[in-house]
Short mmCIF file of C-alpha atoms in Angstrom, two decimals:
data_model
loop_
_atom_site.label_atom_id
_atom_site.label_comp_id
_atom_site.label_asym_id
_atom_site.label_seq_id
_atom_site.Cartn_x
_atom_site.Cartn_y
_atom_site.Cartn_z
CA MET A 9 115.10 136.76 294.44
CA SER A 10 117.51 139.22 291.91
CA ALA A 11 116.56 140.58 288.91
CA PRO A 12 118.02 140.02 285.37
CA PRO A 13 121.21 141.04 285.71
CA PHE A 14 120.01 143.97 283.04
CA ALA A 15 116.69 144.96 284.48
CA ARG A 16 118.61 147.43 286.98
CA ARG A 17 119.75 149.04 284.11
CA SER A 18 116.29 151.42 283.86
CA SER A 19 117.79 153.56 281.16
CA ALA A 20 120.19 150.46 278.71
CA THR A 21 116.36 148.85 279.33
CA GLY A 22 114.21 151.11 278.04
CA VAL A 23 115.80 151.68 274.75
CA SER A 24 116.22 147.92 274.68
CA VAL A 25 111.87 147.73 274.90
CA ALA A 26 112.22 150.93 272.18
CA THR A 27 114.74 148.81 269.53
CA LEU A 28 112.46 145.27 270.07
CA CYS A 29 108.91 148.07 269.43
CA LEU A 30 110.93 149.14 266.26
CA THR A 31 111.21 145.75 265.22
CA ALA A 32 108.09 144.00 266.07
CA PHE A 33 106.93 147.44 264.17
CA VAL A 34 108.40 146.77 261.08
CA VAL A 35 108.01 142.94 260.75
CA MET A 36 103.94 143.76 261.37
CA VAL A 37 103.52 146.61 259.15
CA ASP A 38 104.48 143.95 256.39
CA THR A 39 102.05 141.93 257.47
CA THR A 40 99.23 144.27 255.97
CA ILE A 41 100.94 146.46 253.77
CA VAL A 42 100.71 144.44 250.23
CA GLN A 43 96.68 144.20 250.73
CA VAL A 44 96.34 147.95 249.71
CA MET A 45 98.90 147.20 245.95
CA VAL A 46 97.20 144.66 244.33
CA PRO A 47 96.27 146.61 241.41
CA ASP A 48 99.51 148.47 240.67
CA LEU A 49 101.16 145.19 240.90
CA ILE A 50 99.25 143.38 238.47
CA GLY A 51 99.53 146.39 236.22
CA ASP A 52 103.06 147.03 236.88
CA LEU A 53 104.24 143.41 237.00
CA GLY A 54 101.75 142.33 234.16
CA ALA A 55 100.67 139.13 236.84
CA GLY A 56 97.51 138.06 236.95
CA LEU A 57 95.61 137.82 240.35
CA ASP A 58 96.64 134.34 242.08
CA GLN A 59 100.06 135.34 241.36
CA VAL A 60 99.42 138.70 243.08
CA LEU A 61 97.85 136.79 246.05
CA TRP A 62 100.76 135.17 246.66
CA VAL A 63 103.07 137.69 247.10
CA PHE A 64 100.98 138.14 250.64
CA ASN A 65 100.02 134.36 251.02
CA GLY A 66 103.43 133.40 250.55
CA PHE A 67 105.01 135.89 253.74
CA VAL A 68 102.26 134.69 255.72
CA LEU A 69 102.83 130.49 254.60
CA VAL A 70 106.99 130.83 255.42
CA TYR A 71 106.16 133.78 258.72
CA ALA A 72 103.37 130.98 260.26
CA THR A 73 105.63 128.28 259.22
CA LEU A 74 108.79 129.35 261.30
CA LEU A 75 107.52 130.86 264.44
CA ILE A 76 108.09 127.65 266.43
CA THR A 77 111.13 126.57 265.34
CA ALA A 78 112.41 130.17 265.34
CA GLY A 79 111.76 130.71 268.78
CA ARG A 80 113.33 127.11 270.05
CA MET A 81 116.78 128.48 268.13
CA GLY A 82 116.46 131.89 269.97
CA GLY A 83 116.99 129.59 273.07
CA ILE A 84 120.13 127.79 271.50
CA ARG A 85 121.73 130.57 269.85
CA GLY A 86 120.80 133.08 272.33
CA PRO A 87 117.78 135.66 271.06
CA ARG A 88 120.00 138.70 270.20
CA ARG A 89 121.72 136.86 267.67
CA LEU A 90 118.94 135.11 266.10
CA LEU A 91 117.58 139.08 265.95
CA LEU A 92 120.46 139.89 264.08
CA GLU A 93 120.58 137.91 261.80
CA GLY A 94 116.54 138.10 261.23
CA LEU A 95 117.33 141.44 260.77
CA VAL A 96 119.72 141.73 258.27
CA LEU A 97 117.82 139.01 255.76
CA PHE A 98 114.53 141.31 256.82
CA THR A 99 116.56 144.33 255.43
CA VAL A 100 118.47 142.30 252.06
CA ALA A 101 114.81 140.70 250.93
CA SER A 102 112.93 144.32 251.42
CA LEU A 103 115.64 145.69 249.30
CA ALA A 104 115.07 142.19 247.29
CA CYS A 105 111.30 143.00 247.09
CA GLY A 106 111.83 146.52 246.19
CA LEU A 107 114.22 146.16 242.77
CA ALA A 108 111.99 142.55 241.64
CA GLY A 109 111.71 142.86 237.51
CA SER A 110 109.16 139.90 237.84
CA VAL A 111 106.47 138.71 240.37
CA THR A 112 108.21 135.56 240.73
CA GLN A 113 111.01 137.75 241.89
CA LEU A 114 108.83 139.52 244.11
CA ILE A 115 106.87 136.18 245.50
CA ILE A 116 110.65 134.96 246.32
CA ALA A 117 111.67 138.21 248.42
CA ARG A 118 108.87 138.39 250.01
CA VAL A 119 108.98 134.58 251.29
CA LEU A 120 112.52 135.93 252.73
CA GLN A 121 111.02 138.21 253.94
CA GLY A 122 108.93 136.42 256.16
CA ALA A 123 111.86 134.07 257.30
CA GLY A 124 113.75 136.88 258.32
CA GLY A 125 110.17 138.06 260.13
CA ALA A 126 109.53 134.35 262.20
CA MET A 127 113.09 134.84 263.51
CA ILE A 128 112.58 138.88 264.64
CA VAL A 129 109.24 138.73 266.60
CA PRO A 130 109.59 135.83 269.12
CA GLN A 131 112.62 137.69 270.14
CA SER A 132 110.54 140.38 271.49
CA LEU A 133 109.11 137.80 273.97
CA THR A 134 111.71 136.08 275.04
CA LEU A 135 114.57 139.43 275.43
CA ILE A 136 111.42 141.41 277.98
CA ALA A 137 111.56 137.47 280.20
CA MET A 138 115.23 137.99 280.17
CA LEU A 139 115.38 142.14 280.87
CA PHE A 140 112.69 142.14 283.31
CA PRO A 141 111.42 140.11 286.33
CA GLY A 142 108.00 138.85 286.01
CA ASN A 143 106.43 141.61 287.81
CA ARG A 144 107.71 144.48 285.46
CA ARG A 145 107.36 142.79 282.03
CA GLY A 146 103.62 144.26 281.69
CA ALA A 147 104.59 147.48 281.08
CA ALA A 148 107.03 146.43 278.65
CA LEU A 149 105.38 143.84 276.68
CA GLY A 150 102.39 146.84 276.78
CA ALA A 151 104.33 148.73 274.67
CA VAL A 152 105.49 146.13 271.86
CA SER A 153 102.22 145.39 272.29
CA ALA A 154 101.00 148.76 271.26
CA THR A 155 103.79 148.93 268.41
CA MET A 156 101.99 145.81 266.65
CA ALA A 157 98.61 146.76 267.15
CA LEU A 158 99.24 150.67 265.52
CA ALA A 159 101.18 148.61 262.91
CA ALA A 160 98.67 146.86 261.50
CA ILE A 161 96.64 149.23 261.09
CA VAL A 162 100.04 151.84 259.69
CA GLY A 163 100.72 149.07 257.12
CA PRO A 164 97.40 149.91 254.74
CA VAL A 165 97.10 153.59 255.56
CA GLY A 166 100.73 153.97 255.49
CA GLY A 167 101.24 151.77 252.42
CA GLY A 168 98.73 154.04 250.51
CA LEU A 169 100.00 157.21 251.06
CA ILE A 170 103.98 155.95 250.31
CA ILE A 171 102.70 153.99 247.08
CA ALA A 172 100.27 157.02 245.67
CA GLY A 173 103.29 158.83 245.67
CA TRP A 174 106.36 157.45 244.80
CA GLY A 175 104.76 153.85 243.52
CA TRP A 176 104.23 150.02 245.26
CA ARG A 177 107.99 149.38 245.24
CA TRP A 178 109.11 152.06 248.04
CA ALA A 179 106.77 150.85 249.94
CA PHE A 180 109.72 147.78 250.54
CA LEU A 181 112.06 149.76 249.94
CA VAL A 182 111.44 152.30 252.85
CA ASN A 183 112.44 148.89 255.39
CA VAL A 184 115.71 148.73 254.62
CA PRO A 185 116.93 152.28 256.50
CA ILE A 186 114.22 151.30 259.43
CA CYS A 187 116.16 147.45 259.43
CA LEU A 188 119.63 149.18 259.31
CA LEU A 189 118.23 151.56 262.61
CA ALA A 190 117.25 148.66 264.22
CA LEU A 191 120.27 146.62 263.67
CA ALA A 192 122.56 150.04 265.11
CA LEU A 193 120.36 149.90 267.62
CA THR A 194 120.20 146.28 269.14
CA LEU A 195 123.85 145.78 268.95
CA ARG A 196 124.44 148.42 270.86
CA HIS A 197 121.29 148.59 273.65
CA VAL A 198 120.16 144.90 273.59
CA PRO A 199 122.19 142.69 275.65
CA ASP A 200 123.22 139.22 274.50
CA LEU A 201 121.71 136.73 277.29
CA ARG A 202 120.86 133.00 277.46
CA PRO A 203 119.06 130.92 279.62
CA ASP A 204 121.80 128.83 281.92
CA ARG A 205 121.14 125.14 280.82
CA ARG A 206 122.75 124.62 276.94
CA GLN A 207 119.75 123.37 274.70
CA VAL A 208 119.96 121.69 271.17
CA LEU A 209 117.76 121.90 268.22
CA ASP A 210 114.80 119.18 267.38
CA ARG A 211 115.21 118.30 263.71
CA GLY A 212 112.27 115.62 263.75
CA GLY A 213 110.14 117.95 265.76
CA VAL A 214 111.10 120.82 263.24
CA VAL A 215 110.25 118.80 260.18
CA LEU A 216 106.70 117.03 261.42
CA ALA A 217 106.02 120.64 263.03
CA SER A 218 106.55 122.86 259.57
CA ALA A 219 105.06 119.93 257.42
CA GLY A 220 101.91 120.07 259.71
CA LEU A 221 101.96 124.05 260.05
CA VAL A 222 102.36 124.19 256.42
CA ALA A 223 99.44 122.26 255.61
CA ILE A 224 96.95 124.30 257.60
CA THR A 225 98.50 127.68 256.72
CA TYR A 226 98.13 126.70 253.20
CA GLY A 227 94.44 125.26 253.77
CA LEU A 228 93.64 128.75 255.62
CA VAL A 229 94.58 130.91 253.39
CA GLU A 230 93.82 129.25 249.84
CA GLY A 231 90.76 127.43 250.96
CA PRO A 232 88.38 130.57 250.36
CA ARG A 233 89.91 130.76 246.43
CA HIS A 234 89.09 126.81 246.05
CA ALA A 235 85.60 127.36 247.62
CA TRP A 236 87.29 124.89 250.08
CA GLY A 237 86.92 122.67 247.56
CA ALA A 238 89.52 120.98 245.08
CA VAL A 239 93.19 122.10 244.64
CA ALA A 240 94.21 119.57 241.66
CA GLY A 241 93.53 116.15 240.96
CA PRO A 242 92.45 114.08 244.26
CA VAL A 243 94.05 117.17 246.34
CA THR A 244 91.27 118.93 248.16
CA ILE A 245 91.14 121.58 250.82
CA PRO A 246 89.93 118.84 253.57
CA VAL A 247 92.34 116.79 252.64
CA VAL A 248 94.88 118.91 252.89
CA PHE A 249 93.85 119.81 256.66
CA ALA A 250 93.74 116.23 257.02
CA ALA A 251 96.62 115.62 256.28
CA GLY A 252 98.16 119.16 258.39
CA LEU A 253 95.96 117.59 261.42
CA ALA A 254 98.03 113.84 261.25
CA LEU A 255 100.96 115.55 261.04
CA LEU A 256 100.53 117.30 263.95
CA LEU A 257 99.56 114.75 265.92
CA ALA A 258 102.59 112.50 264.88
CA PHE A 259 104.71 116.01 266.00
CA LEU A 260 103.29 115.66 270.10
CA TRP A 261 103.48 112.08 269.51
CA TRP A 262 107.47 112.73 268.90
CA GLU A 263 107.91 115.71 271.27
CA ARG A 264 106.53 113.40 274.31
CA ARG A 265 109.42 111.35 273.70
CA HIS A 266 112.53 113.41 272.65
CA ALA A 267 114.49 114.42 275.36
CA ASP A 268 115.09 118.14 274.92
CA PRO A 269 111.50 118.41 272.33
CA LEU A 270 111.17 121.69 269.94
CA MET A 271 108.03 122.52 272.10
CA PRO A 272 108.38 120.93 275.87
CA LEU A 273 104.81 119.93 276.51
CA ALA A 274 105.61 120.93 280.46
CA LEU A 275 104.12 124.55 278.83
CA PHE A 276 101.03 123.00 278.79
CA ARG A 277 101.28 122.26 282.45
CA HIS A 278 101.16 125.71 283.76
CA ARG A 279 97.79 126.68 283.36
CA SER A 280 98.75 130.31 283.07
CA PHE A 281 100.28 130.29 279.83
CA THR A 282 97.20 127.61 278.16
CA VAL A 283 94.99 129.85 279.49
CA ALA A 284 96.50 133.09 278.51
CA GLY A 285 97.48 131.44 275.09
CA LEU A 286 93.88 130.76 274.43
CA LEU A 287 92.79 133.72 275.22
CA ALA A 288 94.95 134.97 273.16
CA CYS A 289 94.34 133.35 270.40
CA VAL A 290 90.09 133.92 270.41
CA GLN A 291 91.78 137.68 270.51
CA PHE A 292 93.25 137.51 267.57
CA THR A 293 90.57 135.40 265.73
CA VAL A 294 87.98 137.90 266.47
CA MET A 295 90.15 141.32 265.57
CA LEU A 296 91.38 139.80 262.29
CA GLY A 297 87.79 137.98 261.35
CA LEU A 298 86.22 141.67 261.79
CA MET A 299 88.78 143.81 260.39
CA LEU A 300 87.90 141.18 257.01
CA VAL A 301 84.45 142.49 257.44
CA VAL A 302 85.53 146.52 257.98
CA THR A 303 87.78 146.08 255.19
CA LEU A 304 84.55 144.53 253.03
CA HIS A 305 82.13 146.54 254.13
CA VAL A 306 83.77 150.41 253.61
CA GLN A 307 85.22 149.22 250.17
CA GLY A 308 82.78 147.36 248.69
CA VAL A 309 79.60 147.89 250.42
CA LEU A 310 80.57 152.42 251.33
CA GLY A 311 83.00 152.40 248.04
CA GLY A 312 85.84 153.66 250.02
CA SER A 313 89.16 153.70 249.01
CA ALA A 314 92.47 151.51 250.83
CA ILE A 315 93.33 154.88 252.28
CA ASP A 316 89.52 155.55 254.06
CA THR A 317 89.84 151.81 255.34
CA GLY A 318 92.93 152.68 256.95
CA LEU A 319 91.20 155.83 258.35
CA VAL A 320 88.13 153.69 259.75
CA TYR A 321 90.75 151.81 261.69
CA LEU A 322 92.31 154.96 262.77
CA PRO A 323 90.12 154.82 266.29
CA MET A 324 90.75 151.24 266.54
CA ALA A 325 94.74 151.91 266.49
CA ALA A 326 94.93 154.75 269.06
CA MET A 327 92.79 153.02 271.63
CA ALA A 328 94.78 149.72 271.72
CA GLY A 329 97.73 151.63 271.35
CA VAL A 330 97.16 153.59 274.27
CA LEU A 331 95.76 151.14 276.50
CA SER A 332 98.16 148.02 276.26
CA PRO A 333 100.90 150.43 278.13
CA LEU A 334 98.40 150.82 281.12
CA ALA A 335 97.13 146.64 280.83
CA GLY A 336 100.80 145.31 281.09
CA TRP A 337 101.84 147.89 283.79
CA LEU A 338 98.17 146.90 285.99
CA THR A 339 98.64 143.15 285.19
CA ASP A 340 102.54 143.79 286.78
CA ARG A 341 100.72 144.75 290.15
CA VAL A 342 97.39 143.48 290.04
CA GLY A 343 96.93 140.52 287.81
CA GLY A 344 96.02 140.27 284.41
CA GLY A 345 93.04 137.85 284.65
CA LEU A 346 89.97 140.43 285.39
CA ILE A 347 91.78 143.15 282.90
CA ILE A 348 90.98 140.52 280.14
CA MET A 349 87.99 139.70 280.71
CA GLY A 350 86.82 143.48 280.18
CA GLY A 351 89.31 143.24 277.41
CA LEU A 352 87.44 140.81 275.74
CA MET A 353 83.61 142.04 276.96
CA ALA A 354 84.64 144.98 275.09
CA MET A 355 85.18 143.48 272.04
CA ALA A 356 82.38 141.59 271.77
CA ALA A 357 80.05 144.57 272.87
CA GLY A 358 82.35 146.57 269.72
CA VAL A 359 81.79 143.93 267.20
CA GLY A 360 78.62 143.31 268.08
CA TRP A 361 77.75 147.76 267.72
CA PHE A 362 79.34 147.61 264.53
CA ALA A 363 77.03 144.90 263.54
CA LEU A 364 73.82 146.96 264.38
CA VAL A 365 75.45 150.24 262.89
CA ALA A 366 76.37 148.80 259.54
CA ALA A 367 74.01 150.31 256.48
CA PRO A 368 74.93 150.82 253.66
CA SER A 369 74.20 154.19 254.14
CA THR A 370 76.18 154.76 257.49
CA ALA A 371 78.49 157.33 257.27
CA LEU A 372 82.40 156.44 258.02
CA SER A 373 82.31 158.53 260.78
CA HIS A 374 79.58 156.64 262.57
CA LEU A 375 81.84 152.88 262.59
CA ALA A 376 84.54 154.99 264.41
CA PRO A 377 82.94 154.15 267.93
CA PRO A 378 82.06 150.58 267.72
CA LEU A 379 85.68 150.30 266.15
CA ALA A 380 87.35 152.42 269.48
CA LEU A 381 85.21 149.82 271.70
CA VAL A 382 86.67 146.79 270.04
CA GLY A 383 90.51 148.69 269.88
CA ALA A 384 90.28 149.41 273.97
CA GLY A 385 89.45 145.62 274.04
CA VAL A 386 92.66 144.06 272.37
CA GLY A 387 94.22 146.85 273.99
CA LEU A 388 93.20 145.63 277.23
CA VAL A 389 93.91 141.73 275.69
CA MET A 390 97.37 141.91 274.06
CA ALA A 391 100.16 142.94 276.60
CA PRO A 392 97.98 141.36 279.59
CA ALA A 393 97.99 137.96 277.76
CA SER A 394 101.54 137.80 276.83
CA ALA A 395 102.67 138.63 280.68
CA GLU A 396 100.57 135.81 281.84
CA ALA A 397 101.20 133.31 279.66
CA ILE A 398 104.82 133.66 280.53
CA LYS A 399 104.61 134.68 284.40
CA GLU A 400 104.93 131.75 285.75
CA LEU A 401 107.79 129.73 282.92
CA PRO A 402 110.66 128.54 283.48
CA ALA A 403 113.66 130.22 282.03
CA GLY A 404 114.54 127.19 279.56
CA LEU A 405 110.73 127.30 278.50
CA VAL A 406 110.48 130.94 277.46
CA PRO A 407 111.73 130.70 274.36
CA ALA A 408 110.50 127.54 273.04
CA ALA A 409 106.54 129.64 274.86
CA SER A 410 107.46 132.51 272.41
CA GLY A 411 107.53 130.32 269.46
CA VAL A 412 104.51 128.56 270.05
CA LEU A 413 102.00 131.40 271.15
CA ASN A 414 103.19 133.69 268.05
CA THR A 415 102.29 130.85 266.13
CA GLY A 416 98.55 130.18 267.98
CA ARG A 417 98.48 134.06 266.80
CA GLN A 418 98.77 134.18 263.89
CA LEU A 419 96.76 130.23 263.16
CA ALA A 420 94.45 132.00 264.80
CA GLY A 421 94.07 135.08 263.42
CA MET A 422 94.13 133.44 259.86
CA LEU A 423 90.99 130.98 260.61
CA GLY A 424 89.34 134.04 262.10
CA VAL A 425 90.02 135.22 257.92
CA ALA A 426 88.59 132.01 257.08
CA LEU A 427 85.45 131.76 259.48
CA VAL A 428 84.62 135.55 258.33
CA GLY A 429 84.93 134.74 254.63
CA ALA A 430 83.25 131.20 255.06
CA ILE A 431 79.89 132.77 256.60
CA ILE A 432 79.61 136.10 254.56
CA GLN A 433 80.59 133.72 250.77
CA ILE A 434 76.78 131.52 252.14
CA GLY A 435 75.34 135.05 251.93
CA VAL A 436 76.83 136.78 249.65
CA PRO A 437 76.77 135.72 245.27
CA LEU A 438 79.91 134.92 244.18
CA GLN A 439 79.93 137.27 240.53
CA ALA A 440 78.72 140.03 243.38
CA ALA A 441 82.30 140.14 244.93
CA ALA A 442 83.67 140.94 241.15
CA GLY A 443 83.61 144.34 242.10
CA LEU A 444 79.86 145.54 242.13
CA GLY A 445 80.35 146.97 245.64
CA GLY A 446 80.32 150.86 246.01
CA ARG A 447 78.65 151.26 242.50
CA ALA A 448 75.68 153.15 241.34
CA GLY A 449 72.28 151.13 240.57
CA PRO A 450 70.53 147.73 241.03
CA GLN A 451 73.43 145.39 241.29
CA GLY A 452 75.67 147.29 243.55
CA GLU A 453 72.25 147.71 245.38
CA ALA A 454 71.67 144.10 245.53
CA TYR A 455 75.23 143.15 246.45
CA ALA A 456 74.90 146.33 249.44
CA SER A 457 71.95 144.70 250.91
CA ALA A 458 73.18 140.95 249.99
CA PHE A 459 76.19 141.74 252.03
CA ILE A 460 75.19 143.30 255.21
CA ALA A 461 72.44 139.88 255.86
CA ALA A 462 75.75 137.98 255.16
CA GLU A 463 77.89 140.42 257.84
CA ARG A 464 75.52 139.95 260.48
CA PRO A 465 76.20 136.15 261.51
CA ALA A 466 79.65 136.20 261.38
CA LEU A 467 80.15 139.29 263.30
CA THR A 468 77.42 137.54 265.48
CA VAL A 469 79.92 134.76 265.96
CA LEU A 470 82.90 136.88 266.41
CA ALA A 471 81.06 138.83 269.28
CA ALA A 472 80.13 135.22 270.19
CA LEU A 473 83.68 133.78 270.86
CA ALA A 474 84.56 136.41 272.92
CA LEU A 475 82.45 136.94 275.36
CA CYS A 476 82.55 133.32 275.87
CA ALA A 477 86.59 133.72 276.17
CA ALA A 478 85.97 136.52 278.38
CA PHE A 479 84.31 133.47 281.11
CA GLY A 480 88.00 132.09 280.60
CA ALA A 481 89.94 134.34 281.88
CA PRO A 482 89.27 133.95 285.63
CA LEU A 483 91.00 130.47 285.64
CA LEU A 484 93.89 133.21 285.68
CA ARG A 485 95.62 133.57 289.26
CA SER A 486 94.50 137.30 290.19
CA ARG A 487 98.30 138.23 290.81
CA SER A 488 101.32 137.74 288.86
CA ARG A 489 104.70 136.00 291.02
CA ALA A 490 107.96 136.72 289.39
CA ARG A 491 110.21 133.96 289.37
CA GLY A 492 114.39 133.67 290.16
CA ASP A 493 115.31 132.16 287.08
CA ARG A 494 118.66 133.26 285.87
CA PHE A 495 120.03 134.13 282.48
CA THR A 496 123.65 134.30 281.89
CA PRO A 497 124.90 137.56 279.67
CA MET A 498 127.32 136.72 277.10
CA SER A 499 128.71 139.94 275.78
CA PRO A 500 128.08 143.92 278.48
#
């Protein structure tokens, strides 16, 4: 059994992994950075809140919808080529965001950013699978996972600092030199590898999957704003979900009959891919659901700023960043099942701990230990789940698997936010959400008390979900086994 052609050059692959980390970092930062610039966008562009929310939602909608297609296109055209094209699009879109003269221009630029991000992210997993044999992928995936965890926190913190010092436009313009550096490093250090088998694009699958994912994603991001009811005329959020589900079922029917499907159903015959993918989705549901609670608690109950919120997340990011590479390294040696199980249990314990200590009078520093424990759990799940998901797959299935895994994580994260938001809205009066949190006086106190009472059942659901998922982790085999898949170098 021989390693892939470039896997023997340790220095080259080390720089390659660092480059892939950089590309993932810049995309993940931009998934969260907009959340801290809402007041500035409203004031500077004269936009309404609904318009500004689409600066965030437009990115998420396109990003989530295109991940499966982009992952598959990487297998057809080559992951390095698609990565380069995504970086070019992301760079141009970031420049357009920074120069936007109206909120409409900004939304269009953000949609293009989402498309570029969807082209970039799946290629990281695909290229690592091609560069490393199965028993060496965990450490490399750990580095990328650590980068993504840190990026999710750097977005609000770094964005808040940049906006405070130079304005919201520079939060986008700073991407340009970073993307240019990533382009140069990719051209120099990332080899152009492709599976031996030629593949074709399943256009019918692209249409059905994209339409279904648009509907599901739209329902998740817009459901809370429409109170899960009417959108326009007879169209309601439940109708949108039903349409999305019907389209995805039609997509599965189509895939069973297509000779070269967009999402090969053979993926799900591999137990490791199915189990690890589900566990990765649970991790994102719990993580992003908790982050919504933390943000609302810090800013609404405790009256903290966006920067305060980012600083509260730092222990979580630090633990995830430290443990992800270690967890990936251990996965290469002993398998990921027990590591993932421990990580999900740590997440459940951390979420439960946060629910116990969170109160209107709790100091920000007291929130750090439970969030650090959640971060440790995230670090123990992210890299092992990715490594376990692809460890047994033939080379030709890896690009599609990367798109499916990233899409699942993205949708699971949005589901976590929607689930938590729906539970909290049951207990918190809608008028209280209009900015009463953190204020002195009876109204502020009433909001704080109502929010604490509402957040605890939401946190209980998240903790229970993580705990239940933990007992599915032993279904993964205890030891990774590398496959002798062959990849063809397209250029030295």
